[in-house]
């Protein structure tokens, strides 16, 4: 009996998404129903907070607040960008984590995050095996970047794609009002994969008159070819809409955003990627046409809960619930994943995949989804992405603003 | 009889808003019900298109499409930024406009726009008087900038404010997830008035832990004072949210955006204002703290129909309807305006004001709404702006995207 009943711990990691809290809610809802799980703890700021002993009892919160979190963007428990070292390189973290696990009798650990987070979950699972600590570890995918392997797509992507596509549609209609032509530039997130930027193409059939150009990290950025593309499109179509990933690189592997005069690096010498839009704006103005309007969506695209996709929102919750179900069936060291059965109607199933298969890998847009010129996506991409943006959510509102909450600040 | 029955012409001008088409719909709905109005024409691209004879019969469109336009952002009839000269300086335009009026027997002219557009409407009204052409001219206000005089506020502002405030809220929650501090910079539109930027303060009570700083064109921008503000706030609060108007100026009246290396001007030497956010980002990074995230909302804020305010949406339609009612009662040379009766509950009335009182003037944020330090707004502003963002709209959707339409492209 003692062996089967234990407590669970859930934490969130990496960049937030609009629906990361739906997965958290799914875990909570399933864990509350489950007889083999007693207490439900949350780790604040992911594994970094767990190492520091920042663990809260989630059932201390009124259930009204817990219900609200699923309608709230950003990580309700806080997040981190902390990479667990290999055990051989730094065992202190592991000792602290497992001290916390013992202290709170944690027998189920759910980690919601991207590929770095799956690496962390994998390491914890292996270490538990090694020291003979009985715990089930399940990863729950989330990332607007949609770059996790072995899952059809990632929760968070559909909502970001819906927001980006709608913003594209609205900017495109705005552009059409003037007799003068406009070249629009939309800077979209995406360090190594172009899924988010490509979602701007979802409006293609809605506004067939608009010439779209899409530049993603999967294709080497050639400035001369780019200016040629833009000039040709401008001469033929007048109005153009350019979506560009912040992470596009040239043939030397250098980020194009470095060419921006305002380019900066962080304390570790990592590029601050925002800024490629300004550079693209400038070279178009200098070489082709002055009337260029640039929008940098920045963090808005990963937290736009006000326009989340219902499909995405529901899938995120289901993944959280299923993670708990797999764990209590004794499964460990896996990530829950989405398997698509059909596009129209959109049907999916939930499966599991080994954490160590997923971690530290990135799924890029396959070449079959990119056009020959390397400046747009094919119909295959549209059919892939379209079902993910279906449906809208009825958010709670107070005084004209969405009623969001955050467990970290409710503590 | 002949004298009373005539046709009407409606056109749109200036920068689009999320709800400019609601006013257009209001005009159409009222004109269709009105016995003294026969045909309903639309001028494409505002007065510029009317001068070029680009006039369409709106009743040629299926009523299904006409209903859709009110749920569509951007100007359904197209817009222009064309300033009518005084008659003495250029009579050609007037002759063409009145040739068109005669050709289509236009007896009612409705012009939806900002202060430049009210100037155009005023000039047309006076010229009609002078040549004895019987026409009623009514202006219908719209501008996200909220800078028209003699109206409590302008349709378009409430929706933009709701979008900006919600975006602020979402970015703020996103920021809170990490243990590391972040300084956020949101670049907001507004050449001479700070109403839009100030709307970021509407989230103040929702996230009391977040330090807000707001910089608007009404207050001279002093870079040293700014850096002091930011440094103090950063030391005290860690996370900061800075909203800045693209049109802030220094003590010499120079746009701060000019200090951006990427600064450019248009063919007429007018500043392209977008870019102040990059400059603000850079001086913070250079002087205070490296982790700065900048979002440039650009045109998204004026066309975000996907999150429009219901209050704004409905008022815009009512103003269109009432414009028609005033015109058929024989009133001309006026702009319909909003008079606020009460904040809580929010009650307003529609009045009229002389076009020549409104045109070429700008309403700035009064000093009583700005704090002593000049870096935020007072409670008076919050109470003024809050009712304008109340309520949400049920948009029609197809395939996960709003179903927008545009008469210009349906022709």
mmCIF file of C-alpha atoms in Angstrom, chain A residues 14-16 45 48 73-75 78-81 162-163 165-167 169-171 173-174 176-180 184 202-203 206 209 259-262 264-265 268 272 278-279 281-282 285 290 293-300 302-307 386 389-392 397-406 408-409, chain B residues 14-16 45 48 73-75 78-81 162-163 165-167 169-171 173-174 176-180 184 202-203 206 209 259-262 264-265 268 272 278-279 281-282 285 290 293-300 302-307 386 389-392 397-406 408-409:
data_model
loop_
_atom_site.group_PDB
_atom_site.id
_atom_site.type_symbol
_atom_site.label_atom_id
_atom_site.label_comp_id
_atom_site.label_asym_id
_atom_site.label_seq_id
_atom_site.Cartn_x
_atom_site.Cartn_y
_atom_site.Cartn_z
ATOM 1 C CA UNK A 14 11.309 27.048 -20.733
ATOM 2 C CA UNK A 15 9.488 29.838 -22.580
ATOM 3 C CA UNK A 16 5.820 30.146 -21.685
ATOM 4 C CA UNK A 45 10.482 28.160 -11.395
ATOM 5 C CA UNK A 48 15.807 25.565 -10.589
ATOM 6 C CA UNK A 73 -1.063 32.602 -20.193
ATOM 7 C CA UNK A 74 2.531 32.262 -18.999
ATOM 8 C CA UNK A 75 3.652 29.634 -16.519
ATOM 9 C CA UNK A 78 6.955 30.203 -12.891
ATOM 10 C CA UNK A 79 9.590 28.815 -15.234
ATOM 11 C CA UNK A 80 13.361 28.601 -15.657
ATOM 12 C CA UNK A 81 16.012 28.088 -18.279
ATOM 13 C CA UNK A 162 -3.535 31.400 -34.814
ATOM 14 C CA UNK A 163 -2.391 34.729 -33.372
ATOM 15 C CA UNK A 165 -2.005 34.281 -38.870
ATOM 16 C CA UNK A 166 -4.766 36.590 -37.606
ATOM 17 C CA UNK A 167 -2.293 39.422 -37.118
ATOM 18 C CA UNK A 169 -4.636 38.970 -41.954
ATOM 19 C CA UNK A 170 -5.359 42.183 -40.083
ATOM 20 C CA UNK A 171 -2.149 43.879 -41.213
ATOM 21 C CA UNK A 173 -6.329 44.295 -44.761
ATOM 22 C CA UNK A 174 -4.938 47.459 -43.195
ATOM 23 C CA UNK A 176 -4.976 47.452 -48.669
ATOM 24 C CA UNK A 177 -6.772 50.632 -47.635
ATOM 25 C CA UNK A 178 -4.334 53.056 -49.239
ATOM 26 C CA UNK A 179 -3.777 53.679 -52.916
ATOM 27 C CA UNK A 180 -0.026 53.679 -52.114
ATOM 28 C CA UNK A 184 5.096 44.920 -44.527
ATOM 29 C CA UNK A 202 -2.334 30.282 -43.246
ATOM 30 C CA UNK A 203 -4.102 33.397 -44.530
ATOM 31 C CA UNK A 206 -8.294 34.405 -47.450
ATOM 32 C CA UNK A 209 -4.296 39.139 -53.836
ATOM 33 C CA UNK A 259 23.828 43.049 -39.110
ATOM 34 C CA UNK A 260 21.455 45.335 -37.230
ATOM 35 C CA UNK A 261 23.377 48.259 -35.731
ATOM 36 C CA UNK A 262 21.413 47.774 -32.542
ATOM 37 C CA UNK A 264 23.557 43.078 -28.708
ATOM 38 C CA UNK A 265 24.559 39.914 -26.894
ATOM 39 C CA UNK A 268 27.156 34.728 -22.080
ATOM 40 C CA UNK A 272 19.674 38.699 -28.593
ATOM 41 C CA UNK A 278 14.756 46.330 -38.415
ATOM 42 C CA UNK A 279 17.588 45.168 -40.616
ATOM 43 C CA UNK A 281 13.253 47.033 -43.098
ATOM 44 C CA UNK A 282 16.420 49.025 -43.635
ATOM 45 C CA UNK A 285 14.236 51.034 -47.767
ATOM 46 C CA UNK A 290 10.718 53.547 -48.758
ATOM 47 C CA UNK A 293 6.192 48.960 -42.051
ATOM 48 C CA UNK A 294 7.702 46.598 -39.527
ATOM 49 C CA UNK A 295 6.061 44.847 -36.616
ATOM 50 C CA UNK A 296 8.069 42.998 -33.976
ATOM 51 C CA UNK A 297 5.678 40.683 -32.174
ATOM 52 C CA UNK A 298 8.240 39.727 -29.555
ATOM 53 C CA UNK A 299 6.878 37.983 -26.495
ATOM 54 C CA UNK A 300 3.261 38.796 -27.447
ATOM 55 C CA UNK A 302 3.861 33.278 -26.949
ATOM 56 C CA UNK A 303 1.425 34.675 -24.406
ATOM 57 C CA UNK A 304 -1.569 35.786 -26.510
ATOM 58 C CA UNK A 305 -4.089 33.795 -24.511
ATOM 59 C CA UNK A 306 -6.720 36.328 -25.586
ATOM 60 C CA UNK A 307 -6.766 34.615 -28.961
ATOM 61 C CA UNK A 386 -4.610 24.532 -40.334
ATOM 62 C CA UNK A 389 -5.733 26.788 -35.102
ATOM 63 C CA UNK A 390 -9.378 25.687 -35.079
ATOM 64 C CA UNK A 391 -11.745 27.000 -32.434
ATOM 65 C CA UNK A 392 -11.934 29.876 -29.990
ATOM 66 C CA UNK A 397 -13.403 38.899 -18.330
ATOM 67 C CA UNK A 398 -13.395 41.584 -15.668
ATOM 68 C CA UNK A 399 -13.655 45.269 -16.613
ATOM 69 C CA UNK A 400 -12.955 44.574 -20.262
ATOM 70 C CA UNK A 401 -9.721 42.650 -19.649
ATOM 71 C CA UNK A 402 -9.187 38.889 -19.475
ATOM 72 C CA UNK A 403 -9.204 37.591 -15.925
ATOM 73 C CA UNK A 404 -5.811 35.928 -15.644
ATOM 74 C CA UNK A 405 -4.199 34.475 -12.567
ATOM 75 C CA UNK A 406 -0.825 33.191 -11.470
ATOM 76 C CA UNK A 408 3.278 32.283 -8.000
ATOM 77 C CA UNK A 409 1.666 35.560 -7.008
ATOM 78 C CA UNK B 14 -7.087 58.446 -42.635
ATOM 79 C CA UNK B 15 -5.618 55.527 -40.727
ATOM 80 C CA UNK B 16 -7.973 52.574 -40.286
ATOM 81 C CA UNK B 45 -10.112 55.680 -51.109
ATOM 82 C CA UNK B 48 -8.924 61.084 -53.370
ATOM 83 C CA UNK B 73 -11.022 45.805 -39.608
ATOM 84 C CA UNK B 74 -9.475 48.409 -41.934
ATOM 85 C CA UNK B 75 -11.502 50.630 -44.210
ATOM 86 C CA UNK B 78 -10.333 52.010 -48.812
ATOM 87 C CA UNK B 79 -8.838 55.168 -47.378
ATOM 88 C CA UNK B 80 -6.535 58.042 -48.285
ATOM 89 C CA UNK B 81 -4.322 60.665 -46.716
ATOM 90 C CA UNK B 162 -8.232 47.155 -25.067
ATOM 91 C CA UNK B 163 -5.699 45.425 -27.309
ATOM 92 C CA UNK B 165 -3.836 46.847 -22.301
ATOM 93 C CA UNK B 166 -4.366 43.116 -22.853
ATOM 94 C CA UNK B 167 -1.018 42.813 -24.608
ATOM 95 C CA UNK B 169 -1.079 42.222 -19.247
ATOM 96 C CA UNK B 170 0.067 39.190 -21.214
ATOM 97 C CA UNK B 171 3.646 40.440 -21.564
ATOM 98 C CA UNK B 173 2.607 37.752 -16.887
ATOM 99 C CA UNK B 174 5.131 36.295 -19.304
ATOM 100 C CA UNK B 176 7.038 37.110 -14.230
ATOM 101 C CA UNK B 177 7.781 33.489 -15.048
ATOM 102 C CA UNK B 178 11.561 33.749 -14.806
ATOM 103 C CA UNK B 179 13.643 34.286 -11.702
ATOM 104 C CA UNK B 180 15.684 36.790 -13.767
ATOM 105 C CA UNK B 184 10.023 45.310 -21.233
ATOM 106 C CA UNK B 202 -5.299 50.073 -17.545
ATOM 107 C CA UNK B 203 -3.744 46.868 -16.196
ATOM 108 C CA UNK B 206 -4.583 43.650 -12.189
ATOM 109 C CA UNK B 209 3.452 44.145 -8.422
ATOM 110 C CA UNK B 259 18.362 58.942 -32.576
ATOM 111 C CA UNK B 260 17.836 55.402 -33.812
ATOM 112 C CA UNK B 261 20.544 54.487 -36.331
ATOM 113 C CA UNK B 262 17.856 52.957 -38.495
ATOM 114 C CA UNK B 264 14.541 57.150 -42.070
ATOM 115 C CA UNK B 265 12.294 59.760 -43.634
ATOM 116 C CA UNK B 268 8.580 64.445 -48.209
ATOM 117 C CA UNK B 272 9.024 57.433 -40.129
ATOM 118 C CA UNK B 278 14.814 50.182 -30.501
ATOM 119 C CA UNK B 279 16.525 53.317 -29.304
ATOM 120 C CA UNK B 281 16.040 49.358 -25.758
ATOM 121 C CA UNK B 282 19.590 50.276 -26.689
ATOM 122 C CA UNK B 285 21.113 47.990 -22.419
ATOM 123 C CA UNK B 290 21.026 43.914 -20.636
ATOM 124 C CA UNK B 293 12.653 42.882 -24.524
ATOM 125 C CA UNK B 294 11.055 45.207 -27.033
ATOM 126 C CA UNK B 295 7.774 44.818 -28.859
ATOM 127 C CA UNK B 296 6.794 47.118 -31.711
ATOM 128 C CA UNK B 297 3.048 46.767 -32.169
ATOM 129 C CA UNK B 298 3.041 48.829 -35.357
ATOM 130 C CA UNK B 299 -0.113 48.616 -37.435
ATOM 131 C CA UNK B 300 -1.452 45.665 -35.402
ATOM 132 C CA UNK B 302 -5.116 49.860 -35.226
ATOM 133 C CA UNK B 303 -6.544 46.783 -36.902
ATOM 134 C CA UNK B 304 -6.872 44.217 -34.094
ATOM 135 C CA UNK B 305 -10.533 43.520 -34.750
ATOM 136 C CA UNK B 306 -10.007 40.078 -33.213
ATOM 137 C CA UNK B 307 -10.043 41.751 -29.812
ATOM 138 C CA UNK B 386 -11.764 52.025 -18.549
ATOM 139 C CA UNK B 389 -12.719 48.863 -23.313
ATOM 140 C CA UNK B 390 -15.768 47.071 -21.891
ATOM 141 C CA UNK B 391 -17.227 44.094 -23.689
ATOM 142 C CA UNK B 392 -16.195 41.580 -26.332
ATOM 143 C CA UNK B 397 -14.898 32.487 -37.938
ATOM 144 C CA UNK B 398 -13.954 30.218 -40.829
ATOM 145 C CA UNK B 399 -11.191 27.620 -40.428
ATOM 146 C CA UNK B 400 -9.960 29.143 -37.189
ATOM 147 C CA UNK B 401 -9.528 32.645 -38.591
ATOM 148 C CA UNK B 402 -11.898 35.617 -38.366
ATOM 149 C CA UNK B 403 -14.077 35.948 -41.434
ATOM 150 C CA UNK B 404 -13.240 39.465 -42.645
ATOM 151 C CA UNK B 405 -14.350 41.125 -45.840
ATOM 152 C CA UNK B 406 -13.557 44.232 -47.841
ATOM 153 C CA UNK B 408 -12.873 47.233 -52.367
ATOM 154 C CA UNK B 409 -11.916 43.660 -53.195
#
